[in-house]
Amino acid sequence: MSGTLNRREVLSGSVLGVAAAGLGGAALGAAGPDAVAATPAAAAQGSPARAEIVLRVNGRDRLLAIDPRTTLLDALREHMALTGSKKGCDHGQCGACTVHVDGRRVLSCLTLAVAVQGKAVTTIEGLSAGDRLHPMQQAFIAHDAFQCGYCTPGQIMSAVACVHEGHAGSPAEIREYMSGNLCRCAAYPNIVAAIEDARNQMERS
Amino acid sequence: MGRYHRPLALADALATLAGGPATVVAGGTDVFPARLGRPFAEDVLDITGITALKGIGLDGGWLRIGALATWSELAQAPLPPWLDGIRRAAREVGGVQIQNAGTVVGNLCNASPAADGVPSLLALDAEVELASSAGLRRIPVAEFVLGNRRTARRPEELATALLIPEPGPGARSSFEKLGARRYLVISIAMAAAVLEPAADGTVGRIRVAVGACGPVARRLPALEAALRGLPLGPDLAGTVTPAHLDGLSPIDDVRGTAEYRREAALVLVRRAIRTLTEQA
C-alpha cells in the first residue's frame, strides 16, 4: 500500500458512497462492509455500481470510476486510452497484454484493475525516456524482431522483465523464459537476437 | 451481477464466505479464462489483499505454502533439494507471466485433471489447510481432490495453505511433464516422484504419482511397494512395468488418446525415477 488513498477507504468508504448514491440505503445494507459491486437488483435496474479507484500507470496517478470486474487490460485500453497493450486472446495464452506491476511481468487480461491499486503499473507507453527509446525497443527495431507488430508491445515488456530477472543468459534460457509470448509471424529468431543485444546494453548501463 | 469483495483480513474473508458462496480469486489465471466474454454473475471474493496468506517457509518440520504464494515464488525460494520436483513443475505452468500470478494453492483448488502441481503434492504427502468461521481443518491432498473440478472444500471454507512434511535425510524429488510442445502447454501426462533413500544405498521409501491420466492425479502404490528395497542405480527405472500403472484411467481427448497417455505415463515414470537415481 502506498499513495494518498487508503485502499480500504477506497473500497468500503468512498466507493460505497458512490454505490449508495445509485442504489439507496437498503441495497447498501445488503452489500456488506467490503463489497464494492452492485446487488442483482441494481443490475436489473441497469445501474451497475462503479468502483472509484486510483491507478498509478507509468508514474502518473489516475482516478477511474469503473465496474470493479474490469480487467487491467480493459482499464488501460478503454478507460485510459493506453492502447499499446494488445488484446490478443483475452485469456492468458498469448502474452500480447503483458505489463509490469511493481516491476514483475503479468498478463493484464487476467488481472483486475482494482487489485493493482497502490502498485506501480508500467506499460509499453511508459518504457521510453521521452523520445529516447528503451534499449529493448531499439534492439527490436535493429534486429527486425517483428512482422505485423501486434505481439511486439507484449514481447518487449516481457523481454525487459526477462533481462531484469536474470533469465536472458543464453538463447535457450531466453526461449524458455519468453515462452509466455506468442508471435504468429514467427519472428522468434530475431526476437531472441534482439534480447541478447539489449541485454548486453542494459547490463552495460 | 454479483458483488465484489476484497477484504484485507482473513476473518473478513471467512465472514463473507459464511454469508454465502463466492468465487474465490487469487492469481485469476484459471478463473478468468474459464469465463471469457461472460461477466461474473456470482459474488467474487478476491483474496489478494490478505497479507497473512502470503509466503513460503519451512517451520517445525513442515513447508508451508500460503494461499497467495505464486509459482514464481516457489521456483525462486531458497528451498532444499527434496522440493526440486515441484519447483520443476513451477517452471512448466504456463509462461512466466502466468507463474508470476498463478498460485500453487489455486492450481490445487481448481482441480483440473491436468493441474501441474498436483502429482508432486501427492508424492510429497502434502496436506491442505482449510479455514472457516468455525475454525481450521487439515486434510491430505489425496482426500481433497475428489474429481474433475471437484474438491472437498466446503462453500464456507477458504484453502489457506499447503503443508508439506519434511521427508527423511537425503530425500530428493523429480517431475516430468509431456506436452505437445516444450513450453506453454497443457499436460498430456505427468509424473512426480519423491525418494527417501535407505542408508544401505537402496530405496527406502519412494512415492510416485501420475497426473492427466484420469479425473484426478493418483499415486501408484503397487509400484511404490515393488521398488522398496531395490538398489538405487541405473537399472531401477527399468523395473517399472505397464502393470504398475494399472490404476490409471486415461481418456481420449484433443491432446492425446488413452493408449498414448498410458504409454507416455510409463516413459515419464521411468524418467522421473531415473532422475532420482542420477541425483545420487
Tab-separated table of N, CA and C in Angstrom, chain A residues 10-98:
chain	number	residue	atom	x	y	z
A	10	VAL	N	-10.981	3.408	-0.120
A	10	VAL	CA	-11.483	3.428	-1.493
A	10	VAL	C	-12.582	2.393	-1.658
A	11	LEU	N	-12.292	1.167	-1.161
A	11	LEU	CA	-13.214	0.066	-1.408
A	11	LEU	C	-14.492	0.190	-0.586
A	12	SER	N	-14.338	0.529	0.701
A	12	SER	CA	-15.557	0.476	1.501
A	12	SER	C	-16.135	1.853	1.808
A	13	GLY	N	-15.331	2.868	1.686
A	13	GLY	CA	-15.835	4.185	2.041
A	13	GLY	C	-16.384	4.937	0.850
A	14	SER	N	-15.467	5.546	0.114
A	14	SER	CA	-15.919	6.426	-0.962
A	14	SER	C	-16.690	5.671	-2.036
A	15	VAL	N	-16.266	4.411	-2.290
A	15	VAL	CA	-16.936	3.681	-3.363
A	15	VAL	C	-18.349	3.302	-2.956
A	16	LEU	N	-18.477	2.861	-1.703
A	16	LEU	CA	-19.828	2.574	-1.244
A	16	LEU	C	-20.664	3.842	-1.278
A	17	GLY	N	-19.983	4.973	-1.059
A	17	GLY	CA	-20.694	6.236	-1.174
A	17	GLY	C	-21.260	6.383	-2.585
A	18	VAL	N	-20.422	6.067	-3.562
A	18	VAL	CA	-20.874	6.121	-4.950
A	18	VAL	C	-22.006	5.132	-5.170
A	19	ALA	N	-21.790	3.890	-4.659
A	19	ALA	CA	-22.805	2.867	-4.841
A	19	ALA	C	-24.112	3.282	-4.176
A	20	ALA	N	-23.972	3.842	-2.981
A	20	ALA	CA	-25.178	4.188	-2.226
A	20	ALA	C	-25.999	5.234	-2.972
A	21	ALA	N	-25.282	6.123	-3.651
A	21	ALA	CA	-25.997	7.168	-4.380
A	21	ALA	C	-26.913	6.538	-5.425
A	22	GLY	N	-26.442	5.471	-6.038
A	22	GLY	CA	-27.233	4.850	-7.080
A	22	GLY	C	-28.225	3.824	-6.564
A	23	LEU	N	-27.919	3.227	-5.425
A	23	LEU	CA	-28.691	2.060	-5.007
A	23	LEU	C	-29.705	2.353	-3.915
A	24	GLY	N	-29.443	3.328	-3.121
A	24	GLY	CA	-30.318	3.562	-1.975
A	24	GLY	C	-29.850	2.768	-0.780
A	25	GLY	N	-30.340	3.127	0.372
A	25	GLY	CA	-29.852	2.576	1.637
A	25	GLY	C	-30.063	1.077	1.766
A	26	ALA	N	-31.141	0.558	1.316
A	26	ALA	CA	-31.431	-0.864	1.506
A	26	ALA	C	-30.395	-1.719	0.788
A	27	ALA	N	-30.088	-1.363	-0.428
A	27	ALA	CA	-29.104	-2.125	-1.196
A	27	ALA	C	-27.728	-2.013	-0.550
A	28	LEU	N	-27.421	-0.864	-0.021
A	28	LEU	CA	-26.130	-0.673	0.626
A	28	LEU	C	-26.005	-1.628	1.798
A	29	GLY	N	-27.046	-1.744	2.584
A	29	GLY	CA	-27.018	-2.655	3.721
A	29	GLY	C	-26.767	-4.081	3.256
A	30	ALA	N	-27.371	-4.465	2.173
A	30	ALA	CA	-27.207	-5.826	1.673
A	30	ALA	C	-25.799	-6.067	1.155
A	31	ALA	N	-25.138	-4.992	0.721
A	31	ALA	CA	-23.844	-5.171	0.087
A	31	ALA	C	-22.748	-5.522	1.090
A	32	GLY	N	-22.913	-5.147	2.338
A	32	GLY	CA	-21.912	-5.500	3.341
A	32	GLY	C	-20.752	-4.543	3.321
A	33	PRO	N	-19.884	-4.646	4.352
A	33	PRO	CA	-18.864	-3.634	4.562
A	33	PRO	C	-17.741	-3.649	3.532
A	34	ASP	N	-17.482	-4.792	2.896
A	34	ASP	CA	-16.330	-4.815	1.995
A	34	ASP	C	-16.751	-5.098	0.558
A	35	ALA	N	-17.991	-4.878	0.245
A	35	ALA	CA	-18.448	-5.128	-1.122
A	35	ALA	C	-18.419	-3.825	-1.910
A	36	VAL	N	-18.013	-3.933	-3.163
A	36	VAL	CA	-17.971	-2.710	-3.962
A	36	VAL	C	-18.855	-2.773	-5.199
A	37	ALA	N	-19.340	-3.947	-5.550
A	37	ALA	CA	-20.144	-4.015	-6.768
A	37	ALA	C	-21.629	-3.904	-6.444
A	38	ALA	N	-22.404	-3.929	-7.461
A	38	ALA	CA	-23.836	-3.725	-7.281
A	38	ALA	C	-24.522	-5.002	-6.832
A	39	THR	N	-25.675	-4.870	-6.304
A	39	THR	CA	-26.526	-6.015	-5.997
A	39	THR	C	-27.259	-6.413	-7.267
A	40	PRO	N	-27.819	-7.618	-7.317
A	40	PRO	CA	-28.590	-8.019	-8.507
A	40	PRO	C	-29.706	-7.023	-8.827
A	41	ALA	N	-30.300	-6.476	-7.802
A	41	ALA	CA	-31.383	-5.518	-8.040
A	41	ALA	C	-30.894	-4.327	-8.863
A	42	ALA	N	-29.691	-3.883	-8.527
A	42	ALA	CA	-29.153	-2.728	-9.243
A	42	ALA	C	-28.898	-3.071	-10.706
A	43	ALA	N	-28.392	-4.311	-10.929
A	43	ALA	CA	-28.127	-4.714	-12.312
A	43	ALA	C	-29.430	-4.740	-13.108
A	44	ALA	N	-30.462	-5.222	-12.464
A	44	ALA	CA	-31.754	-5.277	-13.141
A	44	ALA	C	-32.234	-3.878	-13.506
A	45	GLN	N	-31.875	-2.919	-12.679
A	45	GLN	CA	-32.272	-1.540	-12.959
A	45	GLN	C	-31.341	-0.892	-13.987
A	46	GLY	N	-30.316	-1.621	-14.395
A	46	GLY	CA	-29.393	-1.073	-15.376
A	46	GLY	C	-28.491	0.001	-14.828
A	47	SER	N	-28.204	-0.036	-13.535
A	47	SER	CA	-27.323	0.977	-12.956
A	47	SER	C	-26.221	0.288	-12.157
A	48	PRO	N	-25.300	-0.403	-12.874
A	48	PRO	CA	-24.244	-1.097	-12.154
A	48	PRO	C	-23.383	-0.125	-11.352
A	49	ALA	N	-23.049	-0.517	-10.149
A	49	ALA	CA	-22.224	0.345	-9.317
A	49	ALA	C	-20.815	0.411	-9.884
A	50	ARG	N	-20.168	1.509	-9.664
A	50	ARG	CA	-18.804	1.685	-10.158
A	50	ARG	C	-17.874	1.792	-8.967
A	51	ALA	N	-16.692	1.246	-9.150
A	51	ALA	CA	-15.667	1.403	-8.131
A	51	ALA	C	-14.808	2.592	-8.534
A	52	GLU	N	-14.532	3.439	-7.567
A	52	GLU	CA	-13.671	4.582	-7.844
A	52	GLU	C	-12.274	4.197	-7.378
A	53	ILE	N	-11.356	4.111	-8.297
A	53	ILE	CA	-10.024	3.621	-7.921
A	53	ILE	C	-8.949	4.555	-8.452
A	54	VAL	N	-7.784	4.481	-7.813
A	54	VAL	CA	-6.626	5.235	-8.273
A	54	VAL	C	-5.590	4.241	-8.767
A	55	LEU	N	-5.196	4.375	-10.020
A	55	LEU	CA	-4.149	3.514	-10.562
A	55	LEU	C	-2.923	4.360	-10.872
A	56	ARG	N	-1.762	3.849	-10.481
A	56	ARG	CA	-0.519	4.528	-10.840
A	56	ARG	C	0.036	3.851	-12.087
A	57	VAL	N	-0.118	4.525	-13.219
A	57	VAL	CA	0.311	3.957	-14.502
A	57	VAL	C	1.395	4.845	-15.091
A	58	ASN	N	2.545	4.245	-15.379
A	58	ASN	CA	3.679	4.970	-15.967
A	58	ASN	C	4.007	6.232	-15.158
A	59	GLY	N	3.940	6.087	-13.829
A	59	GLY	CA	4.350	7.172	-12.947
A	59	GLY	C	3.282	8.214	-12.664
A	60	ARG	N	2.114	8.053	-13.265
A	60	ARG	CA	1.043	9.039	-13.049
A	60	ARG	C	-0.128	8.401	-12.332
A	61	ASP	N	-0.681	9.073	-11.353
A	61	ASP	CA	-1.889	8.574	-10.694
A	61	ASP	C	-3.107	8.949	-11.521
A	62	ARG	N	-3.974	7.976	-11.723
A	62	ARG	CA	-5.192	8.244	-12.492
A	62	ARG	C	-6.396	7.771	-11.693
A	63	LEU	N	-7.394	8.614	-11.625
A	63	LEU	CA	-8.629	8.276	-10.929
A	63	LEU	C	-9.631	7.727	-11.944
A	64	LEU	N	-10.139	6.543	-11.654
A	64	LEU	CA	-11.086	5.920	-12.570
A	64	LEU	C	-12.348	5.520	-11.826
A	65	ALA	N	-13.482	5.619	-12.483
A	65	ALA	CA	-14.724	5.069	-11.940
A	65	ALA	C	-15.143	3.942	-12.865
A	66	ILE	N	-14.899	2.699	-12.423
A	66	ILE	CA	-15.113	1.557	-13.323
A	66	ILE	C	-15.870	0.453	-12.614
A	67	ASP	N	-16.480	-0.395	-13.413
A	67	ASP	CA	-17.039	-1.647	-12.895
A	67	ASP	C	-15.884	-2.402	-12.211
A	68	PRO	N	-16.064	-2.853	-10.982
A	68	PRO	CA	-14.943	-3.497	-10.274
A	68	PRO	C	-14.454	-4.777	-10.929
A	69	ARG	N	-15.211	-5.308	-11.871
A	69	ARG	CA	-14.756	-6.529	-12.547
A	69	ARG	C	-13.960	-6.221	-13.809
A	70	THR	N	-13.649	-4.959	-14.043
A	70	THR	CA	-12.889	-4.573	-15.232
A	70	THR	C	-11.452	-5.087	-15.123
A	71	THR	N	-10.977	-5.729	-16.180
A	71	THR	CA	-9.586	-6.176	-16.154
A	71	THR	C	-8.665	-4.971	-16.306
A	72	LEU	N	-7.415	-5.173	-15.876
A	72	LEU	CA	-6.424	-4.112	-16.043
A	72	LEU	C	-6.278	-3.764	-17.515
A	73	LEU	N	-6.327	-4.774	-18.384
A	73	LEU	CA	-6.189	-4.527	-19.817
A	73	LEU	C	-7.295	-3.605	-20.333
A	74	ASP	N	-8.534	-3.905	-19.958
A	74	ASP	CA	-9.632	-3.049	-20.408
A	74	ASP	C	-9.543	-1.664	-19.773
A	75	ALA	N	-9.110	-1.604	-18.528
A	75	ALA	CA	-8.959	-0.299	-17.885
A	75	ALA	C	-7.934	0.542	-18.641
A	76	LEU	N	-6.818	-0.076	-19.036
A	76	LEU	CA	-5.776	0.645	-19.773
A	76	LEU	C	-6.287	1.096	-21.138
A	77	ARG	N	-6.894	0.152	-21.846
A	77	ARG	CA	-7.265	0.435	-23.235
A	77	ARG	C	-8.523	1.284	-23.358
A	78	GLU	N	-9.548	0.944	-22.569
A	78	GLU	CA	-10.853	1.578	-22.757
A	78	GLU	C	-11.050	2.814	-21.881
A	79	HIS	N	-10.351	2.863	-20.756
A	79	HIS	CA	-10.599	3.956	-19.819
A	79	HIS	C	-9.432	4.943	-19.727
A	80	MET	N	-8.247	4.552	-20.220
A	80	MET	CA	-7.097	5.461	-20.144
A	80	MET	C	-6.513	5.738	-21.521
A	81	ALA	N	-7.111	5.161	-22.558
A	81	ALA	CA	-6.635	5.368	-23.932
A	81	ALA	C	-5.176	4.941	-24.101
A	82	LEU	N	-4.749	3.957	-23.298
A	82	LEU	CA	-3.398	3.411	-23.473
A	82	LEU	C	-3.551	2.096	-24.247
A	83	THR	N	-3.516	2.212	-25.575
A	83	THR	CA	-3.827	1.055	-26.415
A	83	THR	C	-2.583	0.294	-26.857
A	84	GLY	N	-1.438	0.613	-26.259
A	84	GLY	CA	-0.220	-0.126	-26.590
A	84	GLY	C	-0.313	-1.585	-26.174
A	85	SER	N	-0.867	-1.847	-24.993
A	85	SER	CA	-1.068	-3.229	-24.549
A	85	SER	C	-2.184	-3.832	-25.395
A	86	LYS	N	-1.885	-4.957	-26.033
A	86	LYS	CA	-2.835	-5.507	-27.008
A	86	LYS	C	-3.707	-6.600	-26.417
A	87	LYS	N	-4.936	-6.667	-26.911
A	87	LYS	CA	-5.831	-7.760	-26.540
A	87	LYS	C	-5.752	-8.814	-27.637
A	88	GLY	N	-4.917	-9.819	-27.418
A	88	GLY	CA	-4.772	-10.875	-28.413
A	88	GLY	C	-5.807	-11.948	-28.194
A	89	CYS	N	-5.692	-12.661	-27.068
A	89	CYS	CA	-6.612	-13.782	-26.814
A	89	CYS	C	-7.578	-13.469	-25.680
A	90	ASP	N	-7.214	-12.549	-24.797
A	90	ASP	CA	-8.025	-12.168	-23.633
A	90	ASP	C	-8.207	-13.314	-22.645
A	91	HIS	N	-7.406	-14.365	-22.741
A	91	HIS	CA	-7.467	-15.359	-21.667
A	91	HIS	C	-6.117	-16.007	-21.351
A	92	GLY	N	-5.088	-15.191	-21.423
A	92	GLY	CA	-3.832	-15.612	-20.824
A	92	GLY	C	-2.995	-16.579	-21.625
A	93	GLN	N	-3.235	-16.672	-22.922
A	93	GLN	CA	-2.439	-17.622	-23.690
A	93	GLN	C	-1.397	-16.982	-24.589
A	94	CYS	N	-1.531	-15.686	-24.901
A	94	CYS	CA	-0.682	-15.137	-25.962
A	94	CYS	C	0.383	-14.155	-25.479
A	95	GLY	N	0.150	-13.477	-24.359
A	95	GLY	CA	1.163	-12.570	-23.820
A	95	GLY	C	1.153	-11.171	-24.407
A	96	ALA	N	0.249	-10.874	-25.364
A	96	ALA	CA	0.251	-9.562	-26.022
A	96	ALA	C	-0.112	-8.432	-25.057
A	97	CYS	N	-0.727	-8.762	-23.933
A	97	CYS	CA	-1.179	-7.745	-22.973
A	97	CYS	C	-0.213	-7.583	-21.817
A	98	THR	N	0.997	-8.149	-21.919
A	98	THR	CA	1.945	-8.130	-20.797
A	98	THR	C	2.293	-6.711	-20.360
